[in-house]
Coordinates of C-alpha atoms and ligand atoms in Angstrom, one line a residue:
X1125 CA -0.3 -30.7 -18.0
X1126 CA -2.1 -33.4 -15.3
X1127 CA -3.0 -32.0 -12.2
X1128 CA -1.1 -33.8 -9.3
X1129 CA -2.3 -33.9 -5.6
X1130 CA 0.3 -32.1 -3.5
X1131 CA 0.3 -33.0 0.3
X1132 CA 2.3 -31.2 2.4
X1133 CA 3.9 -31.9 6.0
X1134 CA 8.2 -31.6 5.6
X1135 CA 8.7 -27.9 4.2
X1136 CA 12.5 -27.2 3.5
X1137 CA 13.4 -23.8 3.7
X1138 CA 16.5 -22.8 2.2
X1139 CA 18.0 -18.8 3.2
X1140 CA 17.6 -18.5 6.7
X1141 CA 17.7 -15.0 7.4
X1142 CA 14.8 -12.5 8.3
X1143 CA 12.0 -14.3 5.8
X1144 CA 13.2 -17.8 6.1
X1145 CA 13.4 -17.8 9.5
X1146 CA 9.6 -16.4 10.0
X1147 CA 8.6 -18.7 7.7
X1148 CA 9.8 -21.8 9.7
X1149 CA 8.6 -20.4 12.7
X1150 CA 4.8 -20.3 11.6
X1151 CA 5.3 -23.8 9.9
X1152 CA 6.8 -25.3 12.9
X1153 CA 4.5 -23.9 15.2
X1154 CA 1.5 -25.4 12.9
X1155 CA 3.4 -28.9 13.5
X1156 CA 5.2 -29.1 9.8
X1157 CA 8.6 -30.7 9.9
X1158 CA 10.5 -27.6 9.2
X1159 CA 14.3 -28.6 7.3
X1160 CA 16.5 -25.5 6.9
X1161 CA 19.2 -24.7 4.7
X1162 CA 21.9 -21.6 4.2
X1163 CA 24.8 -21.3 1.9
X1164 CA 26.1 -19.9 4.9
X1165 CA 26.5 -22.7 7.6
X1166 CA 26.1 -20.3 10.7
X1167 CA 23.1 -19.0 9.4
X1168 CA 21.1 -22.2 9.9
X1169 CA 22.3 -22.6 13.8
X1170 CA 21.6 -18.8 14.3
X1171 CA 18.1 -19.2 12.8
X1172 CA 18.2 -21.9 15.3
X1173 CA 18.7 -20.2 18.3
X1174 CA 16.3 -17.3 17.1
X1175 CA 13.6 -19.7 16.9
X1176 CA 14.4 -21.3 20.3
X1177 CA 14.7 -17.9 21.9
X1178 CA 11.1 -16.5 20.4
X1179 CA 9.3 -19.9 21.6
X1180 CA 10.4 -19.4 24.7
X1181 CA 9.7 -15.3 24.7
X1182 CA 6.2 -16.7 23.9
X1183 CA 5.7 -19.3 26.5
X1184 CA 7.2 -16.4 29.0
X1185 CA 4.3 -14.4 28.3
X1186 CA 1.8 -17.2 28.2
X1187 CA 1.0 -17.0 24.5
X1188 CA 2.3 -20.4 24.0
X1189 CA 2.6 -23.4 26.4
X1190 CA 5.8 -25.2 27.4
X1191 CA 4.7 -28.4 25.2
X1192 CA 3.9 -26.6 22.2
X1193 CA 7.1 -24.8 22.0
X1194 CA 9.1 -27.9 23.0
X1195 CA 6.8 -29.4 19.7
X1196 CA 7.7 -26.8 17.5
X1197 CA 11.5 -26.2 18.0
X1198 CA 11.8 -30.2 17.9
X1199 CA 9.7 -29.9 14.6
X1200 CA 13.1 -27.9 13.3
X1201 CA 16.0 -29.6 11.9
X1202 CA 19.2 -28.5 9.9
X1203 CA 20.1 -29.2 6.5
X1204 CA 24.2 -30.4 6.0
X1205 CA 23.3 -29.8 2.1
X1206 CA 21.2 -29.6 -0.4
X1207 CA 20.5 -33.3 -0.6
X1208 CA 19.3 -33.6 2.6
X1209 CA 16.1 -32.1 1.9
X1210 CA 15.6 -35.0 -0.4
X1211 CA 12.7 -36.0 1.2
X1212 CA 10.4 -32.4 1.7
X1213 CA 7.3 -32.3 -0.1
X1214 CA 7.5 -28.4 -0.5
X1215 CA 10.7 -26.1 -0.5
X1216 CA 10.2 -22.7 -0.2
X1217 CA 12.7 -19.8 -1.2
X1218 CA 13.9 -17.1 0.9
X1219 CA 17.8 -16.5 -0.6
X1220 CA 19.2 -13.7 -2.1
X1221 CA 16.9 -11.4 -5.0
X1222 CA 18.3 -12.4 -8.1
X1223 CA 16.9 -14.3 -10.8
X1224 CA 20.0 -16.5 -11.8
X1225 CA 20.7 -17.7 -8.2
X1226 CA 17.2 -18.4 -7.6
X1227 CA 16.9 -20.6 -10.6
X1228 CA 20.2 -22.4 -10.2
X1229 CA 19.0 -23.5 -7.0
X1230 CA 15.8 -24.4 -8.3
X1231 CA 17.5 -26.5 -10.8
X1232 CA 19.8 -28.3 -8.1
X1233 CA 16.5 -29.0 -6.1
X1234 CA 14.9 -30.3 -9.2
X1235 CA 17.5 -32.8 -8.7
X1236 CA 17.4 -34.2 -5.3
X1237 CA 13.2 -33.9 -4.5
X1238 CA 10.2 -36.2 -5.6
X1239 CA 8.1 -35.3 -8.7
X1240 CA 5.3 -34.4 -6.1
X1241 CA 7.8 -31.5 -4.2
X1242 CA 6.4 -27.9 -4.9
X1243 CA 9.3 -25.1 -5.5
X1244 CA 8.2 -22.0 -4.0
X1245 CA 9.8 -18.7 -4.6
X1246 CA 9.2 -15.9 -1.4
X1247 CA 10.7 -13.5 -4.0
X1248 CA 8.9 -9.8 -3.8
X1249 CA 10.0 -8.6 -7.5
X1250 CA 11.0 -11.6 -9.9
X1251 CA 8.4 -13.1 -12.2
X1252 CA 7.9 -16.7 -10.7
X1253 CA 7.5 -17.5 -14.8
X1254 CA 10.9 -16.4 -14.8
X1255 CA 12.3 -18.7 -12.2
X1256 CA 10.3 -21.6 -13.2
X1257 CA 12.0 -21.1 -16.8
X1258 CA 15.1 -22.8 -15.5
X1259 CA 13.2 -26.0 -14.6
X1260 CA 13.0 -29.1 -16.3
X1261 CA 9.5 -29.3 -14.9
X1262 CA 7.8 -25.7 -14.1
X1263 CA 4.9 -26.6 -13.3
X1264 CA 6.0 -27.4 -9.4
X1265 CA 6.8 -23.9 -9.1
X1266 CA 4.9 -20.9 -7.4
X1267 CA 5.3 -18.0 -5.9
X1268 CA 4.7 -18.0 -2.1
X1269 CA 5.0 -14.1 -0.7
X1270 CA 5.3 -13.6 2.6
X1271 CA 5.8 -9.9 4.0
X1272 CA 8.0 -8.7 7.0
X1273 CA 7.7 -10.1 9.8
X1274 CA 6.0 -13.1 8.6
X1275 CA 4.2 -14.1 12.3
X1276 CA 2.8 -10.3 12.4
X1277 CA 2.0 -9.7 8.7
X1278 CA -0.5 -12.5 8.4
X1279 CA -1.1 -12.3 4.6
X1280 CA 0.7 -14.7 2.2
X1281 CA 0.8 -14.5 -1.7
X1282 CA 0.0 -17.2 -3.9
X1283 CA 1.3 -16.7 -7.3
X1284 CA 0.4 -18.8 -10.0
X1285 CA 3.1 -18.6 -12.8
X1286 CA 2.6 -18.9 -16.3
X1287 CA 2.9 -22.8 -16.4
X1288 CA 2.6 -23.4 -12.5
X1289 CA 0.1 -26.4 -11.9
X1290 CA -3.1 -24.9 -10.2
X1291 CA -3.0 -27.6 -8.0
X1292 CA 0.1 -26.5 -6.3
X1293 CA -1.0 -23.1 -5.7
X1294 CA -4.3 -24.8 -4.2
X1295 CA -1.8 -26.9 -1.9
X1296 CA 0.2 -23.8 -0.5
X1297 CA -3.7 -21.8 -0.3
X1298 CA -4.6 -24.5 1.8
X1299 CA -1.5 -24.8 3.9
X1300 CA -1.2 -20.8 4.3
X1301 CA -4.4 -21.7 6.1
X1302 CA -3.1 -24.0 8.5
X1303 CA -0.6 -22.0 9.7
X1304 CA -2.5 -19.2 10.5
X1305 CA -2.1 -17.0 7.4
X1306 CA -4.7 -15.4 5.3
X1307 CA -3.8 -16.5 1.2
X1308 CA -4.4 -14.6 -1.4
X1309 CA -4.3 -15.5 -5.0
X1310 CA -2.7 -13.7 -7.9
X1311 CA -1.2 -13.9 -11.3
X1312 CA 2.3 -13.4 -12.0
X1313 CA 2.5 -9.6 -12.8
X1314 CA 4.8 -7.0 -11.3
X1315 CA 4.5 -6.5 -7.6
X1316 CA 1.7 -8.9 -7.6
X1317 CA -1.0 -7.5 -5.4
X1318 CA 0.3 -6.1 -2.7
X1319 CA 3.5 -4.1 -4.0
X1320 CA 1.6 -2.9 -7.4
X1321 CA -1.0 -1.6 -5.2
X1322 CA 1.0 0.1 -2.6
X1323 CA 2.6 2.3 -5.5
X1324 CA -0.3 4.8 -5.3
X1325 CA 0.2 6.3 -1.6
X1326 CA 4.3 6.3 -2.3
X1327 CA 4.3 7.8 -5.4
X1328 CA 1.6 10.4 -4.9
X1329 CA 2.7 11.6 -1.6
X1330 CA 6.3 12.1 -3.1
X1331 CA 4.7 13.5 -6.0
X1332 CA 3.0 16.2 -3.6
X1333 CA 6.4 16.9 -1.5
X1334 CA 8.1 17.3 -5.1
X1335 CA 5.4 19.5 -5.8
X1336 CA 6.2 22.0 -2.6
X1337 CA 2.4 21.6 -1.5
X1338 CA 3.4 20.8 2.2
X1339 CA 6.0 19.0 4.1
X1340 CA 6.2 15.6 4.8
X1341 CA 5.3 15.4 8.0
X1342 CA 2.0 17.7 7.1
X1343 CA 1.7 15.4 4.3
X1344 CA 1.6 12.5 6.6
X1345 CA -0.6 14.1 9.1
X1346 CA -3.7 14.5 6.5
X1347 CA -3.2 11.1 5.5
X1348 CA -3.4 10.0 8.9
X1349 CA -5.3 12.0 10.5
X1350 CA -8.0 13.2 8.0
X1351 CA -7.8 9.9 5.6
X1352 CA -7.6 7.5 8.2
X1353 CA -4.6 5.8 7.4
X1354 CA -2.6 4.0 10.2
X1355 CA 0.8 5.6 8.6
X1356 CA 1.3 8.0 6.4
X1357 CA 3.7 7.7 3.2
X1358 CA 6.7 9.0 4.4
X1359 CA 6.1 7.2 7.8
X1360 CA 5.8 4.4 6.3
X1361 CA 8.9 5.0 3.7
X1362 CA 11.5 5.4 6.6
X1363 CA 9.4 2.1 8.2
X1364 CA 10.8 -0.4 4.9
X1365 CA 14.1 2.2 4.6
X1366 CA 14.7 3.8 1.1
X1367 CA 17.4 0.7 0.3
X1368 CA 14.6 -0.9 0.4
X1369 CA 11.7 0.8 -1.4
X1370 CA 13.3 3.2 -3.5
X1371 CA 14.4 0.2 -6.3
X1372 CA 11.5 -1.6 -5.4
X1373 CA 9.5 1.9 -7.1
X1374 CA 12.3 1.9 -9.9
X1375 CA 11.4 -1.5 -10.2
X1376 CA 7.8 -2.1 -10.9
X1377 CA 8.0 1.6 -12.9
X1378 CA 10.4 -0.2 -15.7
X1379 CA 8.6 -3.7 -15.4
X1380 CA 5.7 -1.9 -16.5
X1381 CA 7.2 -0.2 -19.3
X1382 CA 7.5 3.1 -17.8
X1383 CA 3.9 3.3 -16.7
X1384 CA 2.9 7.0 -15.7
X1385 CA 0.6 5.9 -12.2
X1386 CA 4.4 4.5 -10.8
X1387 CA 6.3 7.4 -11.7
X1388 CA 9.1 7.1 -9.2
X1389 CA 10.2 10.7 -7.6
X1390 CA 14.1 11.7 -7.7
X1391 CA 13.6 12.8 -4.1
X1392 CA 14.3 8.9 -3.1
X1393 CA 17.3 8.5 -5.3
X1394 CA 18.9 12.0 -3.6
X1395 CA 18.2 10.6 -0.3
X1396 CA 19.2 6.7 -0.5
X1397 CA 22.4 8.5 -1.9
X1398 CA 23.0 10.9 1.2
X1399 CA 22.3 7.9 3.5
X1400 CA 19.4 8.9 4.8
X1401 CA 17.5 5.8 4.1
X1402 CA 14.6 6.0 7.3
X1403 CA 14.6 4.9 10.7
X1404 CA 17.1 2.0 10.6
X1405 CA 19.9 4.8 10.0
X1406 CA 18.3 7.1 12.4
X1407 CA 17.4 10.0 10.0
X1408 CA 15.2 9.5 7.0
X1409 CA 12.2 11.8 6.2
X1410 CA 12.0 12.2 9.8
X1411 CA 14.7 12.1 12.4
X1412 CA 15.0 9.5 15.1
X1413 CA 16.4 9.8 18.7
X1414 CA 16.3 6.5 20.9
X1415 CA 13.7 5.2 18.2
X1416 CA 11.7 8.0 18.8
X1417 CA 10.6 10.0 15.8
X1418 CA 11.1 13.8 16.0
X1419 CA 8.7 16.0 14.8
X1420 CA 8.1 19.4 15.7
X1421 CA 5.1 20.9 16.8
X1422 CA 2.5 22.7 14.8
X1423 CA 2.3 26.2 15.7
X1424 CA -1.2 27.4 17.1
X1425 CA -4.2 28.4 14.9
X1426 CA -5.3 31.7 14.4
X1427 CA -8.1 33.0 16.4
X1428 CA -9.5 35.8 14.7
X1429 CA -12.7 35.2 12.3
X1430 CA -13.6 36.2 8.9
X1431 CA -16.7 38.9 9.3
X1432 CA -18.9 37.3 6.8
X1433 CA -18.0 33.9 4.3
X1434 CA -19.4 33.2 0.8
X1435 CA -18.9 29.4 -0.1
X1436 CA -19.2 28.1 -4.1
X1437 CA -22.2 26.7 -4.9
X1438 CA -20.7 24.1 -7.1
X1439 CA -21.0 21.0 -4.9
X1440 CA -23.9 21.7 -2.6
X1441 CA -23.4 18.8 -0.1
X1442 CA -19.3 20.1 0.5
X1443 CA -21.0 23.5 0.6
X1444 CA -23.3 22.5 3.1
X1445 CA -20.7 21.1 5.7
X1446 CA -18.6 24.4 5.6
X1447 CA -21.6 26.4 6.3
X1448 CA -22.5 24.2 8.9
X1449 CA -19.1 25.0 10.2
X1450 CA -19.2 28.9 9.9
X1451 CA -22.7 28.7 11.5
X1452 CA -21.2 27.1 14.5
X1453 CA -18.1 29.1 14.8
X1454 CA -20.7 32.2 14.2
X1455 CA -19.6 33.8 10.8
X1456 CA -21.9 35.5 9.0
X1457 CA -22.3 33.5 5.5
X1458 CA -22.8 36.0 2.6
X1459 CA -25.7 34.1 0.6
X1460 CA -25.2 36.6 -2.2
X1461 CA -25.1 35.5 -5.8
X1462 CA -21.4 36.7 -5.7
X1463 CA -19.6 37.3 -2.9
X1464 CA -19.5 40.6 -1.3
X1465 CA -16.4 42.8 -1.1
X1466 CA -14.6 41.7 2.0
X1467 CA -16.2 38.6 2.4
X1468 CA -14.0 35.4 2.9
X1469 CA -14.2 33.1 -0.3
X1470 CA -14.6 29.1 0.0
X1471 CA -14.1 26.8 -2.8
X1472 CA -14.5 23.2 -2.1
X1473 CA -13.1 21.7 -5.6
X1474 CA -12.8 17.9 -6.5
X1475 CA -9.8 17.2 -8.4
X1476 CA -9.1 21.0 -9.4
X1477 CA -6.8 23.5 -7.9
X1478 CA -8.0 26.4 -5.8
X1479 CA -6.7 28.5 -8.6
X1480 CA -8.7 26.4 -11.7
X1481 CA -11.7 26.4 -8.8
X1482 CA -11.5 30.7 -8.7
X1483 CA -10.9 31.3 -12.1
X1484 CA -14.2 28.9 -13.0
X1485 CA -16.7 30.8 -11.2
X1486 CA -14.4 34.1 -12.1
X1487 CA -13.8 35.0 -8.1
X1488 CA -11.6 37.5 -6.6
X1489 CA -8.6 34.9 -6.1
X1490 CA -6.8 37.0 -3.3
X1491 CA -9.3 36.2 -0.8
X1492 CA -10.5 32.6 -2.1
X1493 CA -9.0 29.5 -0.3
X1494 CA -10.3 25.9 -0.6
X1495 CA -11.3 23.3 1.9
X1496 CA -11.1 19.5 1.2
X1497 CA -14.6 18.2 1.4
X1498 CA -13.5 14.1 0.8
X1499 CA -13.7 13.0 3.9
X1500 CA -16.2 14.6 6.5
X1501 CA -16.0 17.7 8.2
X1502 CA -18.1 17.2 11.3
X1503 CA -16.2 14.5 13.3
X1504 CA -12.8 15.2 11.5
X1505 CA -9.6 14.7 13.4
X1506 CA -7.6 17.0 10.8
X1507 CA -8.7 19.5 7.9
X1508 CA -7.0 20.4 5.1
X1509 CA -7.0 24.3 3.9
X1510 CA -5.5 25.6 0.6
X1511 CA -4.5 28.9 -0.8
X1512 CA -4.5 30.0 -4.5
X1513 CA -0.7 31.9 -5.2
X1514 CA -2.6 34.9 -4.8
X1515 CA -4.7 34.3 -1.2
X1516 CA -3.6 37.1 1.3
X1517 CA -2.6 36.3 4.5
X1518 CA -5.2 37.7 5.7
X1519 CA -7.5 35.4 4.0
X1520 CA -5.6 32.9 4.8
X1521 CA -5.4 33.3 8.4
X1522 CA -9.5 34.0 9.0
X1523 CA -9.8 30.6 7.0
X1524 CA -7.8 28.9 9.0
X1525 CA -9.5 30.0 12.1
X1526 CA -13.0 29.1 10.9
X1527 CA -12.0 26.1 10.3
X1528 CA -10.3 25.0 13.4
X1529 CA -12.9 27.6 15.8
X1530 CA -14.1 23.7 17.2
X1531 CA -10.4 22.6 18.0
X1532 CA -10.0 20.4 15.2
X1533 CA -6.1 20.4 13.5
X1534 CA -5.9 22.5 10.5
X1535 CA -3.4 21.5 7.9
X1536 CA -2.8 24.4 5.5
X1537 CA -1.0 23.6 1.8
X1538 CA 0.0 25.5 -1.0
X1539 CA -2.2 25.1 -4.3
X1540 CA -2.1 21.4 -5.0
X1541 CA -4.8 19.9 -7.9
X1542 CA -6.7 17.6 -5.9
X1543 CA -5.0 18.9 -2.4
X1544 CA -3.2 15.9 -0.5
X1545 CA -6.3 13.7 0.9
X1546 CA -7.8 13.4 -2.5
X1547 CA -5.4 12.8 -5.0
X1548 CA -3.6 10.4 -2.8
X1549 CA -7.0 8.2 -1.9
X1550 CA -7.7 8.7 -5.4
X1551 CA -4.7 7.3 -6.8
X1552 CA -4.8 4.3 -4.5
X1553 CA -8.7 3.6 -5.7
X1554 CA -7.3 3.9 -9.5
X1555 CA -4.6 1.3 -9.0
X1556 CA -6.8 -0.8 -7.0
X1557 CA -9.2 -0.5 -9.7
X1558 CA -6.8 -1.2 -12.4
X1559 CA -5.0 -4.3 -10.6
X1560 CA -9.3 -5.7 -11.1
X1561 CA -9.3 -4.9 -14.7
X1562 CA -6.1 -6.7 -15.1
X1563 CA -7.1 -9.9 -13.6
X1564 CA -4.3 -10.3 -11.4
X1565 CA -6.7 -11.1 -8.5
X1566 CA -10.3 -11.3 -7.7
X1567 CA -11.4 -7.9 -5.8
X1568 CA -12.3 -9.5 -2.5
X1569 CA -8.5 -10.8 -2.7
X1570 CA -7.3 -7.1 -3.8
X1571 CA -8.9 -5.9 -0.6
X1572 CA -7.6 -8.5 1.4
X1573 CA -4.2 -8.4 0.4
X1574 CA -4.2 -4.4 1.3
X1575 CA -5.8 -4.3 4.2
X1576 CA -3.6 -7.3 5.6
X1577 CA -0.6 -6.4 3.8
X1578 CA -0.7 -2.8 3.8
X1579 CA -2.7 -1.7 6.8
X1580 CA -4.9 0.2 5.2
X1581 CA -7.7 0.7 6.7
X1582 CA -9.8 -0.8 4.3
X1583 CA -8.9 -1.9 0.9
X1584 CA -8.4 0.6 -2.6
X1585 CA -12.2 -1.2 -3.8
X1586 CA -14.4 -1.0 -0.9
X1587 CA -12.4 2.4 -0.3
X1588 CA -13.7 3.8 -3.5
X1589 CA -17.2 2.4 -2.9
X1590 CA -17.4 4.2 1.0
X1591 CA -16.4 7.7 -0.8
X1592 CA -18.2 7.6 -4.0
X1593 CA -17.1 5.6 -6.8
X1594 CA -18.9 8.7 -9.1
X1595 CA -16.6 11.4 -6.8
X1596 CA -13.4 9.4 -7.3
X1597 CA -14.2 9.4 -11.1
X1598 CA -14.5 13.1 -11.2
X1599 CA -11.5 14.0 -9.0
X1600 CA -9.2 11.9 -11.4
X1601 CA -10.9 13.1 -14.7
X1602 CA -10.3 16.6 -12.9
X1603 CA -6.8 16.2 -11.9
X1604 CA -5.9 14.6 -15.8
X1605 CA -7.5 17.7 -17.4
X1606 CA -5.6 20.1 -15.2
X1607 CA -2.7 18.5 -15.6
X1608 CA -2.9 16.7 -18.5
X1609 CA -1.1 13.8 -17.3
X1610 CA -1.9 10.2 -17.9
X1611 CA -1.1 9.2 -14.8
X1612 CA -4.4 10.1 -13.5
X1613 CA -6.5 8.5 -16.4
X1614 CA -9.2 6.7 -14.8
X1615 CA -8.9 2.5 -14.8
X1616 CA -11.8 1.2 -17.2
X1617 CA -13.1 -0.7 -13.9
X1618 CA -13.5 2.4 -11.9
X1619 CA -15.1 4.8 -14.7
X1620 CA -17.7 2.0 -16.1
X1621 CA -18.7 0.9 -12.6
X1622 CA -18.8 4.3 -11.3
X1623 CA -21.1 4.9 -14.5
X1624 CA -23.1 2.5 -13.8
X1625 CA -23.6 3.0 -10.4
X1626 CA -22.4 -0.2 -10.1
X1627 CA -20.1 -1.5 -6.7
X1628 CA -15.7 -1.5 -7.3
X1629 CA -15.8 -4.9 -5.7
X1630 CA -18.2 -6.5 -8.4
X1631 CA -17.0 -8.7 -11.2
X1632 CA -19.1 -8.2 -14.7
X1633 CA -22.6 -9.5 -13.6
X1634 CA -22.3 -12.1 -16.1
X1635 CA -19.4 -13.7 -14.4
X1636 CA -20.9 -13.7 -10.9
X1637 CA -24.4 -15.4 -12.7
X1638 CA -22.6 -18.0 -14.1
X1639 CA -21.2 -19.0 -10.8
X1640 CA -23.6 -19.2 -9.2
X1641 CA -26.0 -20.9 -11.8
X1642 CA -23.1 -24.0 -11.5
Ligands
NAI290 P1 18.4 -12.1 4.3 O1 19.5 -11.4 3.7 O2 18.0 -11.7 5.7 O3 18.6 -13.6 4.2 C1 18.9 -14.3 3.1 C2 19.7 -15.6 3.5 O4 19.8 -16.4 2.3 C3 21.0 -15.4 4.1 O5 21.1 -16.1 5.3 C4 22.0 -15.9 3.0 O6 23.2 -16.5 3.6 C5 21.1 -17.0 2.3 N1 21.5 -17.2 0.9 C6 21.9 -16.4 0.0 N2 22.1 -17.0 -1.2 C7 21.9 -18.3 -0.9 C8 21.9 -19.5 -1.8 N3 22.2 -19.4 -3.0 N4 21.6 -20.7 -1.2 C9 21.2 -20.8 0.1 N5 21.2 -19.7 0.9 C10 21.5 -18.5 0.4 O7 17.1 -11.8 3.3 P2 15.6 -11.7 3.6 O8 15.2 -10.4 4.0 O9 15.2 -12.9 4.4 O10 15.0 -11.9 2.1 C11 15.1 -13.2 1.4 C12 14.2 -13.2 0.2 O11 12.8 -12.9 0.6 C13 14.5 -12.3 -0.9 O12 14.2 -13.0 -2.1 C14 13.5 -11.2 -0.8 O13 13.1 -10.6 -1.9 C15 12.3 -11.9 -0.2 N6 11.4 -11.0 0.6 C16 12.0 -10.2 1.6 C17 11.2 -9.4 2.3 C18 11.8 -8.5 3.4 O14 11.1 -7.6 3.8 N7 13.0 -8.7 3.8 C19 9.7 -9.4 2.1 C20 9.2 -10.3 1.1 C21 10.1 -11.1 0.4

């Protein structure tokens, strides 16, 4: 296979609807002669009109001027067929998800473009080696994944398929850059980066609701609140609608032969069958009125303070920041070997139940409860709290108020290995970690593609560097011994580098050396 040079300036898109019609709108606006083409012939004038109507919604509120928006909408033409984008040096892909039609129109474009026309595929969940496969020449073909709503969401997926010409993905890297986008690079595997990644906070949080820990909005609170995230995962479930992301999770689960870290949850399948697919249908995990999401208030914490607290000795730092706590909200701590007889007990496990946590250290399990260390304490905008089966209320209740004596939201859960905040973040680092050992993208584009693509506040790799890579390592060995579940096997990346003390985001050091010795 010869490497051709691709240049790029007429882009036919053909499928007009939400994706296409984003897609012309950056390209036209970056001064690309923008062809477009639907099966359906009012879809082409509609996208019209959209476009039209959004330039001038810009130029009304001065974030484009008159000229450029006259530019860009004259930049857009219609296709009457097929043939008339004869002439485009790159057609990009935006119809209907499945494999035949895509590669039946690949084939008819193979029949009307140039020999230096790149075919590229905006699908989400085909294999671009797939499509390609129906081509008399497949190496024109890559994939090119925008996300929803391509002018907001500026990351864009370039997948090289197993015969794609690197030269073609270097074309659409390069004109992802002109039109604003950030590209990132990755090989054709299951939900490339973006979607493989994003398994981790779906699955888990599900996983946690299935496991009657909390509910989903206290779910989403910790994951907000105390992880950081913009959105937590039922938030951001009734955000893409179940329709939506419930076979995308089927998907990628049987794509990778029934891997355990994608386990889908049967609470999606119940819901997308009682309709209640998110906020487009105005109840999903949450209910909407007006748009607005309703969630009920959490009920004040309890005031009344445990006379003394003994906390485990096990992880001195996490031990540390919950005296520092009881210090300030004036509890007595009980520095006794063992605690004393009506002192409140505080576990702060990694990866283990409260219950594995009080049976370890062989305490009185009716008055232990366990506090989620993970993220800091001091400074914390929510703190998570967690009672063996055998905690009394009591216990409970004192706990709770220690905790939240400086106003800070308390989040209490049932027994949960790992509680919410750790086995989530720790799940997300994993697959991060994993999508590195596979190859399918260098880490500095794994990171990108989340943070861009996901929101994330910062990518699974330089996540698991900020909290520990070693303390990620032992909350996943943890959570596998408890539960004896491969799903929570540590990724060879994460357990060697943590070993090692070495950074997620490095490559082997011989790699990086030989790069930079050429
Ligand atoms: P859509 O349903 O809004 O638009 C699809 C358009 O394609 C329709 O106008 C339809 O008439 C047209 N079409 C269908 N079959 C055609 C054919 N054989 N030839 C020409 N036109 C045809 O769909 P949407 O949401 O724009 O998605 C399109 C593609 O983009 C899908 O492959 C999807 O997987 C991918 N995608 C969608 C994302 C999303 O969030 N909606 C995100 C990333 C990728």
């Amino acid at each position: 296979m010869t490497s051709r040079n691709f240049s790029i300036e007429t882009i036919g898109i053909v499928g007009t609807g939400a994706m296409g019609r984003g897609i012309a709108q950056i390209a036209a606006l970056a001064g690309l002669s923008v062809r477009l083409y639907d099966t359906n012939p009012t879809a082409i004038g509609a996208a019209r009109d959209y476009l039209a109507e959004t330039f001038a919604k810009l130029t009304a509120k001065g974030k484009l001027d008159q000229a450029r928006s006259l530019a860009a909408l004259a930049n857009v033409s219609g296709a009457q067929s097929i043939a008339d984008l004869a002439g485009c040096d790159l057609v990009i892909e935006a119809i209907v998800e499945k494999l035949d039609v895509k590669q039946a129109l690949f084939r008819e474009l193979e029949t009307v473009v140039s020999g230096r026309c790149v075919l590229a595929s905006n699908t989400s969940s085909l294999s671009i080696t797939a499509i390609a496969a129906g081509c008399t020449d497949p190496s024109r073909v890559v994939g090119y994944h925008f996300f929803n709503p391509v002018p907001l969401m500026k990351v864009v997926e370039v997948i090289d398929g197993l015969r794609s010409d690197p030269a073609a993905g270097d074309a659409l890297m390069a004109l992802a850059r002109r039109m604003g986008h950030t590209p990132v690079r990755a090989k054709d595997m299951p939900g490339f980066i973006v979607n493989h990644a994003g398994r981790g906070m779906n699955t888990e949080g599900l996983r946690i609701a299935g496991e009657g820990v909390a509910s989903f909005a206290d779910i989403d609170r910790i994951m907000r609140e105390q992880a950081g995230f913009r959105l937590g995962p039922f938030e951001l479930l009734d955000l893409t609608a179940l329709d939506v992301s419930h076979p995308v999770m089927e998907s990628i689960y049987h794509q990778f032969y029934e891997e355990p870290r994608f386990t889908p949850s049967p609470i999606t399948g119940t819901r997308l069958a009682g309709g209640l697919l998110g906020r487009k249908t105005g109840e999903g995990f949450y209910r909407y009125e007006d748009g607005k999401q309703q969630v009920s208030a959490e009920a004040p914490a309890p005031t009344d303070l445990p006379k003394a607290v003994w906390i485990s000795k096990r992880y001195p730092q996490a031990r540390e920041a919950v005296a520092q706590l009881a210090t300030q909200a004036g509890v007595t701590l009980d520095e006794g070997v063992t605690p004393a007889a009506d002192s409140l007990i505080v576990v702060t496990p990694f990866g283990h139940d409260a219950t594995t946590a009080a049976v370890d250290e062989a305490l009185d399990a009716s008055r232990v409860v366990a506090v989620d260390t993970l993220f800091p304490l001091v400074g914390a905008r929510r703190r998570t709290l967690m009672t063996t089966p055998a905690t009394t209320r009591a216990a409970r209740d004192t706990a709770h108020a220690l905790l939240a004596a400086d106003g800070v939201p308390v989040t209490v859960i049932r027994d949960s290995t790992g509680f919410v905040a750790q086995r989530v973040v720790a799940t997300i680092v994993n697959i991060g970690c994993d999508i590195a050992q596979k190859q399918i993208a260098t880490p500095a584009d794994i990171d990108l593609a989340v943070t861009l693509g996901l929101g994330y506040p910062r990518g699974p790799l330089a996540l698991g560097d900020a909290l520990g890579a070693t303390t990620i390592l032992t909350i996943l060995r943890n959570l596998s011994s408890v539960l004896g579940e491969p799903r929570y096997r540590p990724s060879p990346w994460l357990a060697r580098r943590a070993q090692l003390g070495l950074s997620l985001t490095q490559g082997d050091a011989a790699d990086i050396q030989t790069e930079t010795q050429q």
